[in-house]
PDB file of C-alpha atoms and ligand atoms in Angstrom:
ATOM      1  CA  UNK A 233      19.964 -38.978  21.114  1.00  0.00           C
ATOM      2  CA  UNK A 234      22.345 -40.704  18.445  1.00  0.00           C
ATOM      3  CA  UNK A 235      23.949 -37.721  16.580  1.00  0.00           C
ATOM      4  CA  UNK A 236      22.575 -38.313  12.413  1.00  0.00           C
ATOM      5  CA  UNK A 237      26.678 -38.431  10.436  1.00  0.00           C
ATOM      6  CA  UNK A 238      27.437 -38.461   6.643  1.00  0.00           C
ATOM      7  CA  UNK A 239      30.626 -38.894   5.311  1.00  0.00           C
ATOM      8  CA  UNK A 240      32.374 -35.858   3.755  1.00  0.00           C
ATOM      9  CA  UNK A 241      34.800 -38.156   2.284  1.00  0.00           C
ATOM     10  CA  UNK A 242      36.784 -41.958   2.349  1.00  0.00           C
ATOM     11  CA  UNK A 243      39.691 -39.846   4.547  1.00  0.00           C
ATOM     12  CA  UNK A 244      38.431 -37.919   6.646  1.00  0.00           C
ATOM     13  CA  UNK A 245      34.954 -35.720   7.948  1.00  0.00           C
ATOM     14  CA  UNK A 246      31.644 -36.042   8.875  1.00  0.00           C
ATOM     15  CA  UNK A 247      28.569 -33.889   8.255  1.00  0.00           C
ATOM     16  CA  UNK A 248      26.354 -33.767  11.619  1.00  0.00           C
ATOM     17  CA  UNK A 249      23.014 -33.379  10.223  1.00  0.00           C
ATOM     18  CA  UNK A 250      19.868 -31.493  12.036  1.00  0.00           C
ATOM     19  CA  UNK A 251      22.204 -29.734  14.877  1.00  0.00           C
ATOM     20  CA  UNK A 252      21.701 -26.171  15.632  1.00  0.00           C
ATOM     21  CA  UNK A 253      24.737 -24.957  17.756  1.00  0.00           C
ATOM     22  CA  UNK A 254      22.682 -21.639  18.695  1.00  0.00           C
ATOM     23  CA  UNK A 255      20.314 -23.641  20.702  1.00  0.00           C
ATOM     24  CA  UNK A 256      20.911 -24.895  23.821  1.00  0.00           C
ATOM     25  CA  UNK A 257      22.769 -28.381  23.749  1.00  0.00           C
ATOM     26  CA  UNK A 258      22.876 -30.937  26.569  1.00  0.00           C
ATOM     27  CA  UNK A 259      26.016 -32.462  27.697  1.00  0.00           C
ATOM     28  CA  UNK A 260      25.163 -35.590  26.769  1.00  0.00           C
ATOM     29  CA  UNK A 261      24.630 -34.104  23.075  1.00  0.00           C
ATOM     30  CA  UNK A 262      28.172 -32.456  23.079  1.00  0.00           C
ATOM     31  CA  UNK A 263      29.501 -35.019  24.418  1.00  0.00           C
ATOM     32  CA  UNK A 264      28.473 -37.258  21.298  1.00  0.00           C
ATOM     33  CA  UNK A 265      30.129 -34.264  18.696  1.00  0.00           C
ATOM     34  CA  UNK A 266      33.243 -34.082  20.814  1.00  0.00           C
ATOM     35  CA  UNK A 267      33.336 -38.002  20.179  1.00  0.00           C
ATOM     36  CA  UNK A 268      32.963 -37.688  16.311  1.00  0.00           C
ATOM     37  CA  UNK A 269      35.427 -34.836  16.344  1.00  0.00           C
ATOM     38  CA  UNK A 270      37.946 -37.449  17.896  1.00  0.00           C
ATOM     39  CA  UNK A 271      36.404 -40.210  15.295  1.00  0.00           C
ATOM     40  CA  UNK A 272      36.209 -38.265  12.268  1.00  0.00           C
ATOM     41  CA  UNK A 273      38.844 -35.343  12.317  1.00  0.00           C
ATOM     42  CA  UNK A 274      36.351 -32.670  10.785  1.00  0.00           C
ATOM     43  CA  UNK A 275      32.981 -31.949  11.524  1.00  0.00           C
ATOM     44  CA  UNK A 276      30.737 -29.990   9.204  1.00  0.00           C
ATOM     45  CA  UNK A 277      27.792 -27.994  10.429  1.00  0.00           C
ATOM     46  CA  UNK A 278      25.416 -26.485   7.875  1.00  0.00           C
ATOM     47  CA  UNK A 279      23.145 -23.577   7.856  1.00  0.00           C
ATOM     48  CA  UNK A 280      24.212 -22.340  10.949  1.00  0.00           C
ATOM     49  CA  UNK A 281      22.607 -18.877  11.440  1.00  0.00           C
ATOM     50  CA  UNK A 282      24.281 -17.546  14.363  1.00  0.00           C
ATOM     51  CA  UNK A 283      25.677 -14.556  16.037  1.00  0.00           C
ATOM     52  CA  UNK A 284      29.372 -14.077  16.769  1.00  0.00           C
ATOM     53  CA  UNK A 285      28.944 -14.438  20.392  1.00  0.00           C
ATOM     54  CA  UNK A 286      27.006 -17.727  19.785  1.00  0.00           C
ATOM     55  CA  UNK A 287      30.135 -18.865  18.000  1.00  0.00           C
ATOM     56  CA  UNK A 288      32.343 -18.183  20.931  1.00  0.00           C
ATOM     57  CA  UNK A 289      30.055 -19.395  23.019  1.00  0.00           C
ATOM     58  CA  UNK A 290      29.819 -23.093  21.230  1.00  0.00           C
ATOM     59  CA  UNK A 291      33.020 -22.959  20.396  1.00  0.00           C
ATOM     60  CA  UNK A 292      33.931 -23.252  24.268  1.00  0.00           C
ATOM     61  CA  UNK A 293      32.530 -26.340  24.430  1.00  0.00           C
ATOM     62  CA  UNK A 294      35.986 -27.461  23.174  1.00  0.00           C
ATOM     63  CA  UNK A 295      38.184 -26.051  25.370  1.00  0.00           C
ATOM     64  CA  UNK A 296      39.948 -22.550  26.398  1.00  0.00           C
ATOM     65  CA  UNK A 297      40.186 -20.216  23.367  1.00  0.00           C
ATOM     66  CA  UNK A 298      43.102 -18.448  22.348  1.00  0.00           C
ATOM     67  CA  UNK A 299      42.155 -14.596  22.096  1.00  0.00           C
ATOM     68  CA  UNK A 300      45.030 -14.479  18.989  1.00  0.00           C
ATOM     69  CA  UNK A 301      47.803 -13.028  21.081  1.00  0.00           C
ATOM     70  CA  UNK A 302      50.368 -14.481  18.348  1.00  0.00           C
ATOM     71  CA  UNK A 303      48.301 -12.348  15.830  1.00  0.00           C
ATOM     72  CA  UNK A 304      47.158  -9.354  17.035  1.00  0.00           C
ATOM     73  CA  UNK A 305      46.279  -7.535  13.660  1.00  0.00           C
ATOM     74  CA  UNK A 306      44.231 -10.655  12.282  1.00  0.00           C
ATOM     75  CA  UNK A 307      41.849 -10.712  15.333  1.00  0.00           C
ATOM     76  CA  UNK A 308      38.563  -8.563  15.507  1.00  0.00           C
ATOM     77  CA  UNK A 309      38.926  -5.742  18.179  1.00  0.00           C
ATOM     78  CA  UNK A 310      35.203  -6.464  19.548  1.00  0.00           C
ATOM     79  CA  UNK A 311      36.021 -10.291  20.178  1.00  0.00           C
ATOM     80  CA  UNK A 312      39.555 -11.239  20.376  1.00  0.00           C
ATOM     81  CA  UNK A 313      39.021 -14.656  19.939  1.00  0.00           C
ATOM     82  CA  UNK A 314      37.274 -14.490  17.012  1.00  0.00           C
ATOM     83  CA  UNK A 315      40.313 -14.391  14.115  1.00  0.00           C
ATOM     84  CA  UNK A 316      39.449 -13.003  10.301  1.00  0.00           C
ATOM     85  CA  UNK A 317      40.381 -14.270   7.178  1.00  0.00           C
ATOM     86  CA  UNK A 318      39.140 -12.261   4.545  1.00  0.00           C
ATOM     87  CA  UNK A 319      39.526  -9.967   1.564  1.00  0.00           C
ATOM     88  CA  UNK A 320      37.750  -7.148   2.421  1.00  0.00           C
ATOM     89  CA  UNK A 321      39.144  -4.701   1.946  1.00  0.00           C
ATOM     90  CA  UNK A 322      39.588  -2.022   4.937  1.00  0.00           C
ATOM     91  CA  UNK A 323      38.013   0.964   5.352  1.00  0.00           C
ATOM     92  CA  UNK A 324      41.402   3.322   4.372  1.00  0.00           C
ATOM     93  CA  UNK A 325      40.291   1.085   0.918  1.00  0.00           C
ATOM     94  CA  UNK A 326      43.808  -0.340   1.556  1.00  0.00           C
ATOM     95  CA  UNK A 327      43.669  -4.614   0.305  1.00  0.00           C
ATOM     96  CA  UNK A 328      43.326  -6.800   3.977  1.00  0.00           C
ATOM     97  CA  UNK A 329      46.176  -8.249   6.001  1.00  0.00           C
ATOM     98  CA  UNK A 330      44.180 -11.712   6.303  1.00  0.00           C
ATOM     99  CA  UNK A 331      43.240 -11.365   2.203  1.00  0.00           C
ATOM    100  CA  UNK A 332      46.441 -14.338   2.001  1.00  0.00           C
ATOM    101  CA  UNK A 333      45.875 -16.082   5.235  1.00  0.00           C
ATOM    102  CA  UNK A 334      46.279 -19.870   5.040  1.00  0.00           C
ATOM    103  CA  UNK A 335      46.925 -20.581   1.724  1.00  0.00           C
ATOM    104  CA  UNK A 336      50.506 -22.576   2.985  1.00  0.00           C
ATOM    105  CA  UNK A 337      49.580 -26.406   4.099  1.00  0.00           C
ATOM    106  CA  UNK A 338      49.303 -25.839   8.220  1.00  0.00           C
ATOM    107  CA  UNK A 339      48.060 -26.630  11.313  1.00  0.00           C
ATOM    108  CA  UNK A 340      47.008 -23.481  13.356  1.00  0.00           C
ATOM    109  CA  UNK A 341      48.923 -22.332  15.829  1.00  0.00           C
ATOM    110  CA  UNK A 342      52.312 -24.582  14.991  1.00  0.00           C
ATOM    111  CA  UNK A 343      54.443 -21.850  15.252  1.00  0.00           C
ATOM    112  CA  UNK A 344      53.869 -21.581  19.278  1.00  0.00           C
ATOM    113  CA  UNK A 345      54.386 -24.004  22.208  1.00  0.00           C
ATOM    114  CA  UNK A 346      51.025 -24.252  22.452  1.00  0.00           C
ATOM    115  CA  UNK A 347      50.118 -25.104  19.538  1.00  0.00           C
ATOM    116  CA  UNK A 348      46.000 -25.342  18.636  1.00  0.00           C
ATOM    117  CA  UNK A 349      43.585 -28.410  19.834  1.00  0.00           C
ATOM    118  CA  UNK A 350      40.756 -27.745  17.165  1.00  0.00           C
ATOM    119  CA  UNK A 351      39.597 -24.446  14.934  1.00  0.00           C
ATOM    120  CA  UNK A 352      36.006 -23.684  14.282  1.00  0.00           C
ATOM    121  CA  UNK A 353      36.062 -21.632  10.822  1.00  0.00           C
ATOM    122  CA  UNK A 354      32.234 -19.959  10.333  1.00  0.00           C
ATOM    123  CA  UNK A 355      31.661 -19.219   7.054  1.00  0.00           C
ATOM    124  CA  UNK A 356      29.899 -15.781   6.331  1.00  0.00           C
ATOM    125  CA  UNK A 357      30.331 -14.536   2.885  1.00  0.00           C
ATOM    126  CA  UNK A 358      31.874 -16.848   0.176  1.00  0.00           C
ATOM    127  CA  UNK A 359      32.495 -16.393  -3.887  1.00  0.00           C
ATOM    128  CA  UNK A 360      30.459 -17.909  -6.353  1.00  0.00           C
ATOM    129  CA  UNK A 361      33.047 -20.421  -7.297  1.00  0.00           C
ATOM    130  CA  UNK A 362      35.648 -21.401  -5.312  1.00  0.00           C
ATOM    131  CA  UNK A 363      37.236 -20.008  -2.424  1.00  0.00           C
ATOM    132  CA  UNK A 364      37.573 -23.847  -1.371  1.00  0.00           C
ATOM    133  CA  UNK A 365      39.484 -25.396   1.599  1.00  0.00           C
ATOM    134  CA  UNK A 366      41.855 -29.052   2.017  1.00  0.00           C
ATOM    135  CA  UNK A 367      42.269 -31.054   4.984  1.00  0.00           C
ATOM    136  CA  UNK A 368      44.404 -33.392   5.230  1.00  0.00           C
ATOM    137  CA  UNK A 369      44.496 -36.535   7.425  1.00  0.00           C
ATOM    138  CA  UNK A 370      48.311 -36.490   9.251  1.00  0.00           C
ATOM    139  CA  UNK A 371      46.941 -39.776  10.927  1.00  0.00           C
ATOM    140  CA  UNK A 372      46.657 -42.075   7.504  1.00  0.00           C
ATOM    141  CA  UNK A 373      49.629 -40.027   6.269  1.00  0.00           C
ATOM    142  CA  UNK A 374      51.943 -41.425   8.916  1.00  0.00           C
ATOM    143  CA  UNK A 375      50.515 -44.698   8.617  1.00  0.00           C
ATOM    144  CA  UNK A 376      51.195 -45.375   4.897  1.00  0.00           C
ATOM    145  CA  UNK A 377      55.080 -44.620   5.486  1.00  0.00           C
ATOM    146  CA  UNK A 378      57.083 -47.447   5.308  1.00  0.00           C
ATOM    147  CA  UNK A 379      58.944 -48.987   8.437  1.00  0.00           C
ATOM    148  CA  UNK A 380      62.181 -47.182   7.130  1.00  0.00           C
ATOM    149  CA  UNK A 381      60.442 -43.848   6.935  1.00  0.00           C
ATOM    150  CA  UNK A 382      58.932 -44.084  10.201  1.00  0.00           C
ATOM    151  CA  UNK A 383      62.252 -44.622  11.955  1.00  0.00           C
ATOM    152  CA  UNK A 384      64.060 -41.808  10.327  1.00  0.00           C
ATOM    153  CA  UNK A 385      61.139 -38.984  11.125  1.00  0.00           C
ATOM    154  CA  UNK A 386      61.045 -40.576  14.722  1.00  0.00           C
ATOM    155  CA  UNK A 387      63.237 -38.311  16.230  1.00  0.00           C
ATOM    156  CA  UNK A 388      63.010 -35.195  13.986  1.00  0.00           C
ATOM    157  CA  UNK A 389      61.766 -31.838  15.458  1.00  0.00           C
ATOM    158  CA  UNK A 390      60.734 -29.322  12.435  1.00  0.00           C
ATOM    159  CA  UNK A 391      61.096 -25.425  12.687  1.00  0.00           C
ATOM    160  CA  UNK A 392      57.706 -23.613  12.407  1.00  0.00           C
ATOM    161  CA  UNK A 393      57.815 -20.186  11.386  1.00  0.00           C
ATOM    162  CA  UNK A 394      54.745 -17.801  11.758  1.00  0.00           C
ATOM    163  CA  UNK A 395      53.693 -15.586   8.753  1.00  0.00           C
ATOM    164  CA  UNK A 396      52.094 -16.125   5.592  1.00  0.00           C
ATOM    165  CA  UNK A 397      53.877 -16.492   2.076  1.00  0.00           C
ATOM    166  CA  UNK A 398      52.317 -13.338   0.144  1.00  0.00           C
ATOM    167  CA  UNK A 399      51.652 -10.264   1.295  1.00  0.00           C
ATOM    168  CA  UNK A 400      48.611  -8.192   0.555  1.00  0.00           C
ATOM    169  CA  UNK A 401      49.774  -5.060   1.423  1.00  0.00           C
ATOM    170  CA  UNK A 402      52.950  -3.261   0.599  1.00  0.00           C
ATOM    171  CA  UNK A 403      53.119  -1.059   3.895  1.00  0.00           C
ATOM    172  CA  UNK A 404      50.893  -2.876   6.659  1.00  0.00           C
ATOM    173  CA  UNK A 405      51.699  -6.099   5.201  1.00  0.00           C
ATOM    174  CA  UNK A 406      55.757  -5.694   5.804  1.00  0.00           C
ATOM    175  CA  UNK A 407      54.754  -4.524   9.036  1.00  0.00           C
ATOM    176  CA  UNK A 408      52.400  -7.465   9.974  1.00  0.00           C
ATOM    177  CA  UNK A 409      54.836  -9.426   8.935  1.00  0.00           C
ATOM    178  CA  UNK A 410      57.871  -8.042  10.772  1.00  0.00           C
ATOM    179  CA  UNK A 411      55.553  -7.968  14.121  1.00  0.00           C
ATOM    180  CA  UNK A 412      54.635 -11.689  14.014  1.00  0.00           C
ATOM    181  CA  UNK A 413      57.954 -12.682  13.612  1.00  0.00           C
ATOM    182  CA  UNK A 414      59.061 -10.356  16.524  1.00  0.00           C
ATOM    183  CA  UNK A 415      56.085 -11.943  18.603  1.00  0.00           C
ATOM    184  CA  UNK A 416      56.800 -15.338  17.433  1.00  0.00           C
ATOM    185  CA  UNK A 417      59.911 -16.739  17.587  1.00  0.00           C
ATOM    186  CA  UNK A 418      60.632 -20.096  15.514  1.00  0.00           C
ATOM    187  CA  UNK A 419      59.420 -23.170  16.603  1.00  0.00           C
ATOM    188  CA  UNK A 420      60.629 -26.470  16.848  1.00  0.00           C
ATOM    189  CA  UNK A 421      57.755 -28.961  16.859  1.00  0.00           C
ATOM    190  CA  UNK A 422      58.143 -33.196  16.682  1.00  0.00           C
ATOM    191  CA  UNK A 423      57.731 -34.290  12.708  1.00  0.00           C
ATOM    192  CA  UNK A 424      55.525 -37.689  14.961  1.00  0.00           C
ATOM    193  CA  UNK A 425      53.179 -36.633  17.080  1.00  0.00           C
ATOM    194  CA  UNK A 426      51.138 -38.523  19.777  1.00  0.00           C
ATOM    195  CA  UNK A 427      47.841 -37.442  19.727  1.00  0.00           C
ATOM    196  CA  UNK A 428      46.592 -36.778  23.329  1.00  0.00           C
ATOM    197  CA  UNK A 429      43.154 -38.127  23.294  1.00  0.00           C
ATOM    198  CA  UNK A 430      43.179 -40.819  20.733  1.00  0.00           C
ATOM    199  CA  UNK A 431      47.069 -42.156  21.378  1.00  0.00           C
ATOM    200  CA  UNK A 432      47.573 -42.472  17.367  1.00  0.00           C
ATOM    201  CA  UNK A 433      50.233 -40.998  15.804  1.00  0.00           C
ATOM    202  CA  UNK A 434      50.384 -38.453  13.241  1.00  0.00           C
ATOM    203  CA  UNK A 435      52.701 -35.941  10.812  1.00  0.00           C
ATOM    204  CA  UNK A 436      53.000 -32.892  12.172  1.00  0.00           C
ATOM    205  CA  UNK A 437      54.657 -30.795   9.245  1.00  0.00           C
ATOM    206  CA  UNK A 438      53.859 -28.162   6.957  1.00  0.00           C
ATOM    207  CA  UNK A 439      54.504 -25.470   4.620  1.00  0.00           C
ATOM    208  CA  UNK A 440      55.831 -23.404   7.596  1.00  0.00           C
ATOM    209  CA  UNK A 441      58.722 -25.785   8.146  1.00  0.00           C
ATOM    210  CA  UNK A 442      61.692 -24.569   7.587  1.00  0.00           C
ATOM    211  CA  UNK A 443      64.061 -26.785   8.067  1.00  0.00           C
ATOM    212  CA  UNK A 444      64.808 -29.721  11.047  1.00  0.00           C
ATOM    213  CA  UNK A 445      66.729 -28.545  14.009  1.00  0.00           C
ATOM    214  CA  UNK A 446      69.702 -29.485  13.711  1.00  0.00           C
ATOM    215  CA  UNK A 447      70.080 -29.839  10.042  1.00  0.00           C
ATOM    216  CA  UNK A 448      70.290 -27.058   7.656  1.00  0.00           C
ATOM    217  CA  UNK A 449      68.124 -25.952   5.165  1.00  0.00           C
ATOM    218  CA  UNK A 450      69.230 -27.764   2.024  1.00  0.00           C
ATOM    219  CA  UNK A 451      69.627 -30.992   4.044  1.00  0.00           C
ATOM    220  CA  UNK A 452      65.916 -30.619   4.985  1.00  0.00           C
ATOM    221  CA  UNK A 453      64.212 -29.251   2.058  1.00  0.00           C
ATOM    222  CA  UNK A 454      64.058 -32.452   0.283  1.00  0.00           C
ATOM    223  CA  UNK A 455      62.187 -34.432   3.373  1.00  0.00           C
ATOM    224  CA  UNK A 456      60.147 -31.556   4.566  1.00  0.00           C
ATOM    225  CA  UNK A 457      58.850 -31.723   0.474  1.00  0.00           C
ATOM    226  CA  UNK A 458      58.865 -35.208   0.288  1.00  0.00           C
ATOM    227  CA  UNK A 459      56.721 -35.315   4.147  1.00  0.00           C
ATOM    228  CA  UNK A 460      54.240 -32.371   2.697  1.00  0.00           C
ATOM    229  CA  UNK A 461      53.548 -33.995  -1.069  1.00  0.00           C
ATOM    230  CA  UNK A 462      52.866 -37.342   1.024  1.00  0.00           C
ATOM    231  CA  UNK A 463      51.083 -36.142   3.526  1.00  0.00           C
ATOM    232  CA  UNK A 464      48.387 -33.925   0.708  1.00  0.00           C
ATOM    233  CA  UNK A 465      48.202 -37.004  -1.792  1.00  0.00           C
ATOM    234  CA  UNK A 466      44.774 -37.077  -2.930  1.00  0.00           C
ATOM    235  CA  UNK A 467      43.685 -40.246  -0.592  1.00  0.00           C
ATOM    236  CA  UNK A 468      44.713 -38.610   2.335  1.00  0.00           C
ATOM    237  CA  UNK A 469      42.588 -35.189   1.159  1.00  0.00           C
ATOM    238  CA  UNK A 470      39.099 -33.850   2.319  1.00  0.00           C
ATOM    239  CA  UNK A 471      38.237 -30.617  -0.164  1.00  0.00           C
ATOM    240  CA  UNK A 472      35.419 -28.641   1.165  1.00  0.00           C
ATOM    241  CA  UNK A 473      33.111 -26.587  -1.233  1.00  0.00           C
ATOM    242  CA  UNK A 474      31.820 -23.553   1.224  1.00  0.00           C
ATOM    243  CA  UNK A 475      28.440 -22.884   2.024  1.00  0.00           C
ATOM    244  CA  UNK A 476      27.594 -19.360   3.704  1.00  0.00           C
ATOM    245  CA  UNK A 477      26.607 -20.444   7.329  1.00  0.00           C
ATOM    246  CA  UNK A 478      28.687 -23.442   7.124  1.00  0.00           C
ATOM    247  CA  UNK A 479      30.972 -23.783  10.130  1.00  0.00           C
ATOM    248  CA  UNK A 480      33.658 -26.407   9.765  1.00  0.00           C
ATOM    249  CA  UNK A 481      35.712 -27.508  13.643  1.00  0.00           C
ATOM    250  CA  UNK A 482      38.759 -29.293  12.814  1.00  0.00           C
ATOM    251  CA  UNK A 483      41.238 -31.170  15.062  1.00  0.00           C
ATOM    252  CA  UNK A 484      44.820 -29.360  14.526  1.00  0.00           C
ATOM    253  CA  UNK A 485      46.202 -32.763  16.094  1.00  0.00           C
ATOM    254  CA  UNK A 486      45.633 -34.359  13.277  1.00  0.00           C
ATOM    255  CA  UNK A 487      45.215 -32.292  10.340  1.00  0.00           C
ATOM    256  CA  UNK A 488      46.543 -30.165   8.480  1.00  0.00           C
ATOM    257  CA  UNK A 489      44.643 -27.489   6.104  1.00  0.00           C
ATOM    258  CA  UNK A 490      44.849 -25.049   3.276  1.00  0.00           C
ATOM    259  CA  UNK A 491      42.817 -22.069   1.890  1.00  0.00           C
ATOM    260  CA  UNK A 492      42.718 -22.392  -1.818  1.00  0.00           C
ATOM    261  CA  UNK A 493      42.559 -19.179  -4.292  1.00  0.00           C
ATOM    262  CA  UNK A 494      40.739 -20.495  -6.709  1.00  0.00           C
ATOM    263  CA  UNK A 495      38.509 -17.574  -6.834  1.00  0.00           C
ATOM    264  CA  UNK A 496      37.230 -14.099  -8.398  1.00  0.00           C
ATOM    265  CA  UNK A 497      39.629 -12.357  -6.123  1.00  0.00           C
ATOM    266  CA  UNK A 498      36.963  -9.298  -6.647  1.00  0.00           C
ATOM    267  CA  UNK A 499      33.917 -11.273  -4.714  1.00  0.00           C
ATOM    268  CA  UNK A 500      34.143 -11.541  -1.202  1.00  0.00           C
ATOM    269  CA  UNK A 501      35.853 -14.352   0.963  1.00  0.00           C
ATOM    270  CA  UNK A 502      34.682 -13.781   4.388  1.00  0.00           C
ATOM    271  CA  UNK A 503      35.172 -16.388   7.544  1.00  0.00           C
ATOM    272  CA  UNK A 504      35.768 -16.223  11.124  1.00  0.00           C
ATOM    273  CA  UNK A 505      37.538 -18.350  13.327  1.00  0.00           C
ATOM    274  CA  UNK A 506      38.157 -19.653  16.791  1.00  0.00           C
ATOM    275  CA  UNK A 507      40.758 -21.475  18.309  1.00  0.00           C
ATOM    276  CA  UNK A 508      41.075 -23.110  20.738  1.00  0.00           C
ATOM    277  CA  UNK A 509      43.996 -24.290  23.119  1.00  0.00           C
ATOM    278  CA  UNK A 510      45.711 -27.258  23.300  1.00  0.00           C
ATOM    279  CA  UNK A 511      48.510 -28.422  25.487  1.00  0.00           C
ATOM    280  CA  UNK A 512      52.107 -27.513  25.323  1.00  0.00           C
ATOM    281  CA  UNK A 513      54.209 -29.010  22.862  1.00  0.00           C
ATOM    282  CA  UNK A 514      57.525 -28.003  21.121  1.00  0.00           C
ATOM    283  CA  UNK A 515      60.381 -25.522  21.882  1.00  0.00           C
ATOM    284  CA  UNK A 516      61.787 -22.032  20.836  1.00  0.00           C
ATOM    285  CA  UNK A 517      64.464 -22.613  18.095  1.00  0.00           C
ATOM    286  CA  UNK A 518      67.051 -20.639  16.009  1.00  0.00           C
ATOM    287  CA  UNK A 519      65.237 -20.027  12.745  1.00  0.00           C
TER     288      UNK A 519
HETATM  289  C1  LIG B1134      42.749 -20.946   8.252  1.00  0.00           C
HETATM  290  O1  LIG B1134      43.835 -21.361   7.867  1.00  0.00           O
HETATM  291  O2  LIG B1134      42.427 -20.993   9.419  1.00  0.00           O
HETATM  292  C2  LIG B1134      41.764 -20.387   7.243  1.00  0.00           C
HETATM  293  C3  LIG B1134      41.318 -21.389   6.277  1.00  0.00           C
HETATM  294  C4  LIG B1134      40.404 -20.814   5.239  1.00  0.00           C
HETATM  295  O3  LIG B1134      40.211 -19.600   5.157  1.00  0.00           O
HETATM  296  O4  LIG B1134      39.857 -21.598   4.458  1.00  0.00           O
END
């Protein structure tokens, strides 16, 4: 069966039309979306009506998942790897740890050593307006820097640090915050990386660098700006207007994303995520 695609945009995605991921799906079939995952860097599947197990369960088509050891609080209790990322609030009426999560330019799991192949975010409650997220492609990105560019970010290793940049919550939130960095040390991952299955190179930076190792802050800051505002020109960017049942998988190889809060922060924003592994890369680092 040839899979049915449609664009999402010049950059990056594709939608794979007439797929239901709750069904069973041959090998042959998978094998097809795993290829247009590599081809395409996002895939969008609509009206997907399924249950959470059903979303572990495709989502380990891809690979090993992490069960969200680097973020304990963010996970659900019932299914590890399923991570939230909503504003609901919880039931002590006290705002959600996860109300903030994302909304820094990142590719999941970048502040580990093993940092994440793809994510498959499942849509489940979403605002009226808004509530939107970016991708952006780190392949095309590294390929529109010049020569000079190219040579100078060859060799760089940037320091990823976990955490988000607002808190929602005065007392958990310090605490969540003060626990992932205790969990996760800094990270220091290459600014190039080679791309395991495809060979291309791509940027591998983010709002969660720091600085480069070996350089301090204020030496950094200007590239790391220069590398993100690049990287998230509007060519480069994929901006996806949720649907509830939508599930988006995105490779973390070659992307990078952010939540947007361009919403009524009193409707609901509710997704769920898996992750799943990808091989080692980077090293622990003085933040
Ligand atoms: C994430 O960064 O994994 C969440 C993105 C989103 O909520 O749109």
């Amino acid at each position: 069966m040839a899979l049915k695609l449609r664009k999402l945009s010049y950059t990056l995605g594709a939608e794979v039309c007439d797929i239901d991921v709750g069904a069973p799906m041959s090998e042959s079939v998978f094998g097809e979306i795993y290829r247009a995952f590599l081809d395409h860097g996002i895939l969008l599947l609509r009206g997907q009506r399924i249950t959470r197990e059903q979303h572990v369960e495709f989502s380990r088509r891809f690979g090993e998942l992490d069960r969200h050891d680097a973020l304990p609080r963010d996970r659900r209790k019932d299914y590890p790897e399923l991570l939230m990322v909503t504003n609901e609030p919880k039931p002590s009426g006290e705002p959600s740890d996860t109300k903030y999560t994302g909304r820094q330019w990142h590719s999941d799991m970048s502040f580990t050593t093993v940092p994440s192949l793809g994510s498959l975010l499942r849509c489940i409650a979403v605002p009226e307006v808004g509530g939107d997220t970016q991708f952006a492609n780190m392949y095309a990105a590294y390929d529109a820097l010049s020569d000079g560019m190219k040579h100078l970010v060859a060799g760089l290793h940037g320091i990823h640090l976990s955490g988000t940049r607002r808190l929602a919550n005065a007392t958990t939130g310090v605490e969540r915050a003060e626990e992932q960095v205790r969990i996760n040390p800094p990270v220091a991952q290459p600014v190039v990386r080679v791309h395991p299955e495809t060979g291309r190179k791509a940027l591998y930076i983010g709002e969660k660098v720091r600085r480069f190792d070996g350089m301090t802050e204020d030496e950094s800051r200007p590239l790391i700006d220069f590398l993100v505002g690049h990287a998230t020109r509007a060519e480069f960017v994929y901006r996806h207007q949720w649907r509830k049942d939508d599930i988006l998988v995105w490779d973390n190889r070659c992307t990078m994303h952010q939540a947007l809060g361009d919403f009524d922060e009193t409707e609901l924003r509710h997704m769920e995520r898996t992750t799943v592994l990808g091989t080692p890369s980077g090293y622990v680092a003085q933040a």
